Amino acid sequence: MSGDDRHPAIEDVELTDVFAALADPVRLATVRTLAALGASPCNELHDSAGLTVSRSTFSHHQKVLREAGIIRERINGAQRVLTVRTQDLQTRFPGLLDVVLRQCPESDPAN
Amino acid sequence: MSGDDRHPAIEDVELTDVFAALADPVRLATVRTLAALGASPCNELHDSAGLTVSRSTFSHHQKVLREAGIIRERINGAQRVLTVRTQDLQTRFPGLLDVVLRQCPESDPAN
């Protein structure tokens, strides 16, 4: 759970940091998609999440999520592979990911 | 659960709206204190939460929380009485209030 230059130690992450990072529809969709896919190269994640933002904007959103302790980036050759820090988040903020990943009525096209 | 001029219907509140409202230490402390106290006049809440912000700043934070569907204001004579919309939030975002109200290690003075 300790951090490195690019990933905060989860015990240093505040709940308000996580809320700020998730207070954006693109970042929320990114986390939901990444959690469903498991470890994913960032290009594939961009396409899978059905995002209309540019890749550079998406890169910014990734940085916000990484700095808030929500996702982890790992360099694999020429690719950056992303994962949700599921265990870290569950330890630090039990139940938070369940709230984030639960499909809400807002996602129901009937509404 | 329906809204009025000053309070959104809970079904119109998005998770990102709630996260944005809670992404602030003063607002998070306000919700935690109000949940512990139950219905409270806003002046008493300000003092109980041990806040160092001015009353006008606190009034702004209340507005953000109200517009995000998190708290309800009721006029009672010369007072505004506040409550957390516990049931509405639990229905719309099950588990979210539990995450918010759980005491985190960040609040432990030993850290």
CSV table of C-alpha atoms in Angstrom, one decimal:
chain,number,residue,atom,x,y,z
A,1,MET,CA,0.0,0.0,0.0
A,2,SER,CA,3.0,2.3,0.1
A,3,GLY,CA,3.3,4.9,-2.6
A,4,ASP,CA,5.9,5.8,-5.2
A,5,ASP,CA,6.7,8.9,-7.2
A,6,ARG,CA,3.5,8.6,-9.2
A,7,HIS,CA,1.1,6.9,-6.8
A,8,PRO,CA,0.2,8.2,-3.4
A,9,ALA,CA,0.3,5.8,-0.5
A,10,ILE,CA,-3.4,5.0,0.1
A,11,GLU,CA,-3.1,6.1,3.8
A,12,ASP,CA,-2.2,9.6,2.6
A,13,VAL,CA,-5.4,9.8,0.4
A,14,GLU,CA,-8.2,11.8,1.9
A,15,LEU,CA,-11.9,11.1,1.3
A,16,THR,CA,-12.3,14.6,-0.1
A,17,ASP,CA,-9.5,13.9,-2.7
A,18,VAL,CA,-11.4,10.8,-3.9
A,19,PHE,CA,-14.7,12.6,-4.1
A,20,ALA,CA,-13.1,15.4,-6.1
A,21,ALA,CA,-11.6,13.0,-8.6
A,22,LEU,CA,-15.0,11.1,-9.0
A,23,ALA,CA,-17.0,14.3,-9.3
A,24,ASP,CA,-16.8,14.2,-13.1
A,25,PRO,CA,-18.8,12.0,-15.5
A,26,VAL,CA,-15.9,11.0,-17.6
A,27,ARG,CA,-13.8,9.9,-14.7
A,28,LEU,CA,-16.7,8.1,-13.1
A,29,ALA,CA,-17.3,6.2,-16.4
A,30,THR,CA,-13.6,5.5,-16.6
A,31,VAL,CA,-13.4,3.9,-13.2
A,32,ARG,CA,-16.6,1.9,-13.8
A,33,THR,CA,-15.3,0.6,-17.1
A,34,LEU,CA,-11.8,-0.2,-15.8
A,35,ALA,CA,-13.3,-2.1,-12.8
A,36,ALA,CA,-15.4,-4.2,-15.2
A,37,LEU,CA,-12.5,-4.9,-17.6
A,38,GLY,CA,-9.7,-5.4,-15.1
A,39,ALA,CA,-6.1,-4.4,-16.1
A,40,SER,CA,-6.3,-2.5,-19.4
A,41,PRO,CA,-4.0,-0.6,-21.7
A,42,CYS,CA,-5.1,3.0,-21.6
A,43,ASN,CA,-5.9,3.1,-25.4
A,44,GLU,CA,-8.2,0.2,-25.1
A,45,LEU,CA,-9.8,1.7,-22.0
A,46,HIS,CA,-10.6,4.9,-23.8
A,47,ASP,CA,-12.4,3.0,-26.6
A,48,SER,CA,-14.1,0.6,-24.2
A,49,ALA,CA,-15.5,3.4,-22.1
A,50,GLY,CA,-17.2,4.9,-25.1
A,51,LEU,CA,-15.7,8.3,-24.3
A,52,THR,CA,-16.1,11.2,-26.7
A,53,VAL,CA,-13.2,13.1,-25.1
A,54,SER,CA,-9.9,13.4,-26.9
A,55,ARG,CA,-7.0,11.1,-25.9
A,56,SER,CA,-5.1,14.1,-24.4
A,57,THR,CA,-8.2,15.0,-22.3
A,58,PHE,CA,-8.5,11.4,-21.3
A,59,SER,CA,-4.8,11.4,-20.3
A,60,HIS,CA,-5.5,14.3,-18.0
A,61,HIS,CA,-8.4,12.5,-16.4
A,62,GLN,CA,-6.2,9.5,-15.8
A,63,LYS,CA,-3.7,11.7,-14.0
A,64,VAL,CA,-6.4,13.0,-11.7
A,65,LEU,CA,-7.5,9.5,-10.9
A,66,ARG,CA,-4.0,8.3,-10.3
A,67,GLU,CA,-3.1,11.2,-8.1
A,68,ALA,CA,-6.2,10.6,-6.0
A,69,GLY,CA,-5.2,7.0,-5.4
A,70,ILE,CA,-8.0,5.5,-7.4
A,71,ILE,CA,-6.1,3.9,-10.3
A,72,ARG,CA,-2.6,2.6,-10.8
A,73,GLU,CA,-0.5,2.9,-14.0
A,74,ARG,CA,2.1,0.3,-14.9
A,75,ILE,CA,4.5,0.7,-17.8
A,76,ASN,CA,4.5,-2.5,-20.0
A,77,GLY,CA,6.7,-2.0,-23.0
A,78,ALA,CA,5.2,0.9,-25.0
A,79,GLN,CA,1.9,0.7,-23.2
A,80,ARG,CA,0.5,2.1,-20.0
A,81,VAL,CA,-1.6,-0.5,-18.3
A,82,LEU,CA,-4.2,0.7,-15.8
A,83,THR,CA,-6.0,-0.9,-12.9
A,84,VAL,CA,-8.4,0.2,-10.2
A,85,ARG,CA,-6.7,0.1,-6.7
A,86,THR,CA,-9.6,-2.0,-5.5
A,87,GLN,CA,-8.0,-3.5,-2.4
A,88,ASP,CA,-6.3,-0.2,-1.3
A,89,LEU,CA,-9.6,1.6,-1.7
A,90,GLN,CA,-11.6,-1.1,0.1
A,91,THR,CA,-9.1,-0.9,3.0
A,92,ARG,CA,-9.1,2.8,3.2
A,93,PHE,CA,-12.7,3.7,2.4
A,94,PRO,CA,-14.8,0.5,2.9
A,95,GLY,CA,-17.9,0.4,0.7
A,96,LEU,CA,-16.9,3.4,-1.5
A,97,LEU,CA,-16.2,1.3,-4.6
A,98,ASP,CA,-19.5,-0.5,-4.2
A,99,VAL,CA,-21.3,2.9,-4.3
A,100,VAL,CA,-19.3,3.9,-7.3
A,101,LEU,CA,-19.8,0.7,-9.3
A,102,ARG,CA,-23.4,0.2,-8.5
A,103,GLN,CA,-25.5,1.0,-11.6
A,104,CYS,CA,-27.7,3.9,-10.7
A,105,PRO,CA,-31.0,4.9,-12.1
A,106,GLU,CA,-29.3,7.8,-13.9
A,107,SER,CA,-27.8,5.2,-16.2
A,108,ASP,CA,-31.2,3.7,-17.1
A,109,PRO,CA,-32.1,4.9,-20.6
A,110,ALA,CA,-35.7,4.6,-19.7
A,111,ASN,CA,-35.3,7.6,-17.4
B,1,MET,CA,-38.9,12.5,-2.4
B,2,SER,CA,-40.2,15.1,-4.8
B,3,GLY,CA,-38.4,18.4,-5.0
B,4,ASP,CA,-39.4,22.0,-4.5
B,5,ASP,CA,-38.0,25.3,-5.5
B,6,ARG,CA,-35.0,25.0,-3.1
B,7,HIS,CA,-34.5,21.2,-2.9
B,8,PRO,CA,-33.9,18.9,-5.9
B,9,ALA,CA,-36.0,15.8,-6.2
B,10,ILE,CA,-33.6,13.1,-5.2
B,11,GLU,CA,-34.1,11.2,-8.4
B,12,ASP,CA,-32.7,14.2,-10.3
B,13,VAL,CA,-29.5,14.2,-8.3
B,14,GLU,CA,-26.4,12.6,-10.0
B,15,LEU,CA,-23.7,10.8,-8.1
B,16,THR,CA,-21.2,13.3,-9.5
B,17,ASP,CA,-23.2,16.2,-8.0
B,18,VAL,CA,-23.0,14.5,-4.6
B,19,PHE,CA,-19.3,13.8,-4.9
B,20,ALA,CA,-18.6,17.4,-5.9
B,21,ALA,CA,-20.5,18.7,-2.9
B,22,LEU,CA,-18.6,16.4,-0.5
B,23,ALA,CA,-15.2,17.1,-2.0
B,24,ASP,CA,-14.6,19.8,0.6
B,25,PRO,CA,-13.5,19.3,4.2
B,26,VAL,CA,-15.9,21.9,5.6
B,27,ARG,CA,-18.8,20.4,3.8
B,28,LEU,CA,-17.8,16.9,4.8
B,29,ALA,CA,-17.5,18.0,8.4
B,30,THR,CA,-20.9,19.7,8.2
B,31,VAL,CA,-22.6,16.6,7.0
B,32,ARG,CA,-21.0,14.4,9.6
B,33,THR,CA,-21.9,16.8,12.4
B,34,LEU,CA,-25.4,17.3,11.2
B,35,ALA,CA,-26.0,13.5,10.9
B,36,ALA,CA,-24.8,13.1,14.4
B,37,LEU,CA,-26.9,15.9,15.8
B,38,GLY,CA,-30.1,15.4,13.9
B,39,ALA,CA,-32.2,18.4,12.9
B,40,SER,CA,-30.2,21.5,13.9
B,41,PRO,CA,-30.6,25.3,13.5
B,42,CYS,CA,-27.8,26.4,11.2
B,43,ASN,CA,-26.2,28.7,13.8
B,44,GLU,CA,-25.9,25.8,16.3
B,45,LEU,CA,-24.6,23.5,13.6
B,46,HIS,CA,-21.8,26.0,12.7
B,47,ASP,CA,-20.7,26.1,16.3
B,48,SER,CA,-21.1,22.3,16.9
B,49,ALA,CA,-19.0,21.5,13.8
B,50,GLY,CA,-16.1,23.5,15.3
B,51,LEU,CA,-15.7,25.3,12.0
B,52,THR,CA,-13.4,28.2,11.6
B,53,VAL,CA,-15.1,29.6,8.5
B,54,SER,CA,-17.2,32.7,8.7
B,55,ARG,CA,-21.0,32.4,8.9
B,56,SER,CA,-21.3,33.8,5.3
B,57,THR,CA,-18.9,31.2,4.0
B,58,PHE,CA,-20.8,28.5,5.9
B,59,SER,CA,-24.0,29.7,4.4
B,60,HIS,CA,-22.5,29.2,0.9
B,61,HIS,CA,-21.4,25.6,1.9
B,62,GLN,CA,-25.0,24.9,3.1
B,63,LYS,CA,-26.3,26.1,-0.3
B,64,VAL,CA,-24.0,23.7,-2.1
B,65,LEU,CA,-25.1,20.8,0.1
B,66,ARG,CA,-28.8,21.7,-0.3
B,67,GLU,CA,-28.5,22.0,-4.1
B,68,ALA,CA,-26.8,18.6,-4.3
B,69,GLY,CA,-29.7,17.0,-2.5
B,70,ILE,CA,-27.7,16.2,0.7
B,71,ILE,CA,-29.3,18.4,3.2
B,72,ARG,CA,-32.8,19.9,3.7
B,73,GLU,CA,-33.5,23.4,5.1
B,74,ARG,CA,-36.8,24.1,6.8
B,75,ILE,CA,-37.8,27.6,8.0
B,76,ASN,CA,-38.9,27.6,11.6
B,77,GLY,CA,-39.8,31.1,12.7
B,78,ALA,CA,-36.6,33.1,12.5
B,79,GLN,CA,-34.4,30.0,12.2
B,80,ARG,CA,-33.4,27.8,9.4
B,81,VAL,CA,-33.3,24.2,10.6
B,82,LEU,CA,-31.1,21.7,8.7
B,83,THR,CA,-31.3,17.9,8.3
B,84,VAL,CA,-29.4,15.4,6.3
B,85,ARG,CA,-31.7,13.8,3.7
B,86,THR,CA,-30.8,10.4,5.0
B,87,GLN,CA,-33.6,8.3,3.6
B,88,ASP,CA,-33.5,10.0,0.2
B,89,LEU,CA,-29.7,9.4,-0.1
B,90,GLN,CA,-30.0,5.8,1.1
B,91,THR,CA,-32.6,5.2,-1.6
B,92,ARG,CA,-30.8,6.9,-4.4
B,93,PHE,CA,-27.2,5.9,-3.5
B,94,PRO,CA,-27.2,3.0,-1.1
B,95,GLY,CA,-24.2,2.9,1.2
B,96,LEU,CA,-22.9,6.3,0.3
B,97,LEU,CA,-23.8,7.9,3.7
B,98,ASP,CA,-22.2,5.0,5.5
B,99,VAL,CA,-18.9,5.8,3.7
B,100,VAL,CA,-19.3,9.5,4.5
B,101,LEU,CA,-20.1,9.0,8.1
B,102,ARG,CA,-17.5,6.3,8.9
B,103,GLN,CA,-14.7,7.7,10.9
B,104,CYS,CA,-11.6,7.4,8.8
B,105,PRO,CA,-8.0,7.2,10.0
B,106,GLU,CA,-7.5,10.7,8.7
B,107,SER,CA,-9.5,11.9,11.7
B,108,ASP,CA,-7.3,10.0,14.1
B,109,PRO,CA,-5.0,12.6,15.9
B,110,ALA,CA,-2.4,9.8,16.4
B,111,ASN,CA,-1.8,10.0,12.6
